[in-house]
PDB file of C-alpha atoms in Angstrom:
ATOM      1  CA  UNK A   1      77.044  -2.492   7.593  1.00 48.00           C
ATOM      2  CA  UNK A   2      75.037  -2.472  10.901  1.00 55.00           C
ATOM      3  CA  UNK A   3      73.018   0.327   9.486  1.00 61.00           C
ATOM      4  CA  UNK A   4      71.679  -0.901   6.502  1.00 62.00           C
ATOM      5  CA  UNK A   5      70.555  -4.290   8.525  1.00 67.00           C
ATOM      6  CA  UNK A   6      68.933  -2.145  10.798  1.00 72.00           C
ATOM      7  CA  UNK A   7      67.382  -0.549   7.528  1.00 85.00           C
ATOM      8  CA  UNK A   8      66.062  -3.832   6.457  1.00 86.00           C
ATOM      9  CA  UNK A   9      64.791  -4.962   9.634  1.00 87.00           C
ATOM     10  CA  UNK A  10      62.709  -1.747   9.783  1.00 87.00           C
ATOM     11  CA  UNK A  11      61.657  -2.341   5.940  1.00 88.00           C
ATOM     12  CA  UNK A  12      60.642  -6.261   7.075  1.00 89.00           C
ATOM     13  CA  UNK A  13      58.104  -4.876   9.613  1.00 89.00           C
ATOM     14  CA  UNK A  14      56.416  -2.461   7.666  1.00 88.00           C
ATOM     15  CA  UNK A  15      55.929  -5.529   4.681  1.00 87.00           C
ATOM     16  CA  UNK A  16      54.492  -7.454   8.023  1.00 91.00           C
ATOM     17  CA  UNK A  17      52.497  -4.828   9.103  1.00 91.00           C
ATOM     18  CA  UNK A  18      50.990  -4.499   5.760  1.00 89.00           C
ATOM     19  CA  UNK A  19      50.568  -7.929   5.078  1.00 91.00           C
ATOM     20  CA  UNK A  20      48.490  -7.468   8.283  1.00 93.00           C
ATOM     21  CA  UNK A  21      46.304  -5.078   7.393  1.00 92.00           C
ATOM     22  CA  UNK A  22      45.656  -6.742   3.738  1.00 92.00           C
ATOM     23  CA  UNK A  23      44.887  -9.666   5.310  1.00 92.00           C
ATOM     24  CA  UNK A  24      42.397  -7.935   7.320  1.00 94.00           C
ATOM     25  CA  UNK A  25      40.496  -5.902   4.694  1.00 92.00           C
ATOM     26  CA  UNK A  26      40.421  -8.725   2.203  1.00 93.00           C
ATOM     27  CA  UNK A  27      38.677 -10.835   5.057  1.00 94.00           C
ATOM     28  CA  UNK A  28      36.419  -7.910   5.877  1.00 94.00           C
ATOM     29  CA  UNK A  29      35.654  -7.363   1.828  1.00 94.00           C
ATOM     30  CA  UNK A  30      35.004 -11.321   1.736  1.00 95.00           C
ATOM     31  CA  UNK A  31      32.176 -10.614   4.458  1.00 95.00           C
ATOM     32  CA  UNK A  32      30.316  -7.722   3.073  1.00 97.00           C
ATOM     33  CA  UNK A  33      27.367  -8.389   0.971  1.00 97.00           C
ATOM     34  CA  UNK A  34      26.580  -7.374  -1.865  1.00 98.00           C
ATOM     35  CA  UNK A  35      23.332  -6.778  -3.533  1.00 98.00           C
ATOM     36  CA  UNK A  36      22.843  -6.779  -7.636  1.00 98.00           C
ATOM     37  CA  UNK A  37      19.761  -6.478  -9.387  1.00 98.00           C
ATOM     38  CA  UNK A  38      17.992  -6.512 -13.217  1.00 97.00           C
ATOM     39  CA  UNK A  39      16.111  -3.657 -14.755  1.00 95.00           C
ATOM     40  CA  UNK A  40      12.478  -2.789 -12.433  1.00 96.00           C
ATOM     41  CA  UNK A  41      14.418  -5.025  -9.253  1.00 97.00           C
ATOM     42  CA  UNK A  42      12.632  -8.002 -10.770  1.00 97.00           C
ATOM     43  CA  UNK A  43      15.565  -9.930  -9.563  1.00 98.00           C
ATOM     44  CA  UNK A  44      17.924  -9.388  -6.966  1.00 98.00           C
ATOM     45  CA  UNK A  45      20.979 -11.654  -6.011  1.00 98.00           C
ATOM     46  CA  UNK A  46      23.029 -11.112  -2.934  1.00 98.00           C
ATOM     47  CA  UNK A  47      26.647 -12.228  -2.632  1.00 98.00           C
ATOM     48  CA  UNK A  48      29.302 -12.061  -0.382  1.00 97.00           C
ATOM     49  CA  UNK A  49      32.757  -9.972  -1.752  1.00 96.00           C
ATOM     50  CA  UNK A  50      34.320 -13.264  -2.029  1.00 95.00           C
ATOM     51  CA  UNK A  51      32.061 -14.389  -4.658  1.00 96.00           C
ATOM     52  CA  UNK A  52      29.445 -16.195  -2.685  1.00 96.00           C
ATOM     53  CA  UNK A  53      26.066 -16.320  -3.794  1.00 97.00           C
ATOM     54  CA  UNK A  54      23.584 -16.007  -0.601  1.00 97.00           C
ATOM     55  CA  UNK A  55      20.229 -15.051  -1.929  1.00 98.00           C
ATOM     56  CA  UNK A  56      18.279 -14.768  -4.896  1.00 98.00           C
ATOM     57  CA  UNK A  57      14.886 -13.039  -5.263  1.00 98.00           C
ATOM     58  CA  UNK A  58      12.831 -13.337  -8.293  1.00 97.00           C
ATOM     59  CA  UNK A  59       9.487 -11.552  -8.584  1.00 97.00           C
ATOM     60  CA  UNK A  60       6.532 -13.540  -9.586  1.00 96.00           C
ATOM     61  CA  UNK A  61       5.422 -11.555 -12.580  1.00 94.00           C
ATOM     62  CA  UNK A  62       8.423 -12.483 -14.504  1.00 94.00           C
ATOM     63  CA  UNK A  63       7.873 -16.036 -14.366  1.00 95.00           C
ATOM     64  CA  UNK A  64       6.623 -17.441 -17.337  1.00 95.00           C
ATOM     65  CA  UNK A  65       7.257 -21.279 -18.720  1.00 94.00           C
ATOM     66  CA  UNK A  66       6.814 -19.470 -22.184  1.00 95.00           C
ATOM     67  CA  UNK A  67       9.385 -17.086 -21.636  1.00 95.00           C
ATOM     68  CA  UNK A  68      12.327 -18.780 -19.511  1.00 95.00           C
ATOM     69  CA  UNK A  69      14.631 -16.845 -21.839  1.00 96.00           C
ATOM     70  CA  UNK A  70      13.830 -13.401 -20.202  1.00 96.00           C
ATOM     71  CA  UNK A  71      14.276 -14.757 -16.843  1.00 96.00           C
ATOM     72  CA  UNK A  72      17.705 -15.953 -17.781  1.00 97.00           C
ATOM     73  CA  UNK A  73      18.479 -12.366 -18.793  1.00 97.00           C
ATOM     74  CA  UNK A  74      17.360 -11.087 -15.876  1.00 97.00           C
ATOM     75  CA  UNK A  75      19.290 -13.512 -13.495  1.00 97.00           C
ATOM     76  CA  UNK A  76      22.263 -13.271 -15.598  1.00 98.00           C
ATOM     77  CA  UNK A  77      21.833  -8.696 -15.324  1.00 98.00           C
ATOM     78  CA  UNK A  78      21.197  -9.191 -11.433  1.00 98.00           C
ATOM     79  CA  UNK A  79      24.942 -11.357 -11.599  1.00 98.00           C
ATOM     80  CA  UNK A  80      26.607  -9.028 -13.519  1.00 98.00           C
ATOM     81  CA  UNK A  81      25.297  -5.941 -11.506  1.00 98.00           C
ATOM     82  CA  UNK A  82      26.542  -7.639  -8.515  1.00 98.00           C
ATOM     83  CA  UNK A  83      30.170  -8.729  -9.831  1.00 97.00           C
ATOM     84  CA  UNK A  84      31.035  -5.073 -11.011  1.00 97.00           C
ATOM     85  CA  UNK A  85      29.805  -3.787  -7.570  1.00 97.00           C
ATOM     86  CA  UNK A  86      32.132  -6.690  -5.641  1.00 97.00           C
ATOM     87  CA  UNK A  87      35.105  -5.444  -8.590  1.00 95.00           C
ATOM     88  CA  UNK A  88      34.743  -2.198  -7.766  1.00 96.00           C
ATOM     89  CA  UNK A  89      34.598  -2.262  -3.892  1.00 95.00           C
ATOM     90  CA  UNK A  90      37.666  -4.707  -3.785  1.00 93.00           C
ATOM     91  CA  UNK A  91      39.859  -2.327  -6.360  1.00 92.00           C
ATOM     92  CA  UNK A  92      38.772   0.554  -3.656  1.00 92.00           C
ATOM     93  CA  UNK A  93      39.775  -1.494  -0.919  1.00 90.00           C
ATOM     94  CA  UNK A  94      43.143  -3.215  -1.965  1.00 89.00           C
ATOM     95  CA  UNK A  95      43.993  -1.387  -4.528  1.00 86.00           C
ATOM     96  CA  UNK A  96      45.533   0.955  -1.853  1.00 82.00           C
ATOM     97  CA  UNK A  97      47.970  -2.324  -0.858  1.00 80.00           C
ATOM     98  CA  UNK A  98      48.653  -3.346  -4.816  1.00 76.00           C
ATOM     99  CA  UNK A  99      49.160   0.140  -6.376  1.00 75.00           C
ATOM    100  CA  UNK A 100      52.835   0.008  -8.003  1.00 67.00           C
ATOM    101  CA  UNK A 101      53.295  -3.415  -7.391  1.00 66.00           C
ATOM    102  CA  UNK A 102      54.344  -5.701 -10.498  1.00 64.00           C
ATOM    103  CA  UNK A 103      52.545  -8.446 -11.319  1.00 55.00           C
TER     104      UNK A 103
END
């Protein structure tokens, strides 16, 4: 009987320990930025792996009060650049921690 509590104690600190270290790479991930941008780098957002938007950069020769439309598609590339980069990099970096696990 002893032995298998001695079992789980040793099972309760690695699940600790891990918790640990996810902790620690989701709060690094949630600091690293991020940079996205449309077709030519006529814009460019910047966010933060938590989802933060910090910057935005739009080029002058793109706007144009007769075209707002093709700004919005530009902004709205530059996001979506950005999000599949911050997907990506958090899959690589805690997908280590959830691989197997049931959800």
């Amino acid at each position: 009987m002893m032995r298998g509590m001695g079992n789980m104690q040793g099972m309760m600190k690695q699940v600790q320990k891990m918790q640990k270290e996810m902790g620690q790479a989701q709060e690094k991930l949630n600091e690293t930025e991020f940079t996205g941008s449309s077709t030519n780098d006529l814009v460019k957002v910047v966010f933060t792996g938590n989802r933060r938007m910090k910057d935005i950069q739009i080029k002058e020769e793109v706007v144009d009060p007769e075209d707002t439309e093709m700004l919005q598609d530009l902004i709205v590339m530059a996001v979506n650049d950005v999000l599949e980069k911050i997907d990506t990099e958090s899959e690589k970096t805690m997908g280590k921690y959830t691989k197997g696990l049931p959800f």
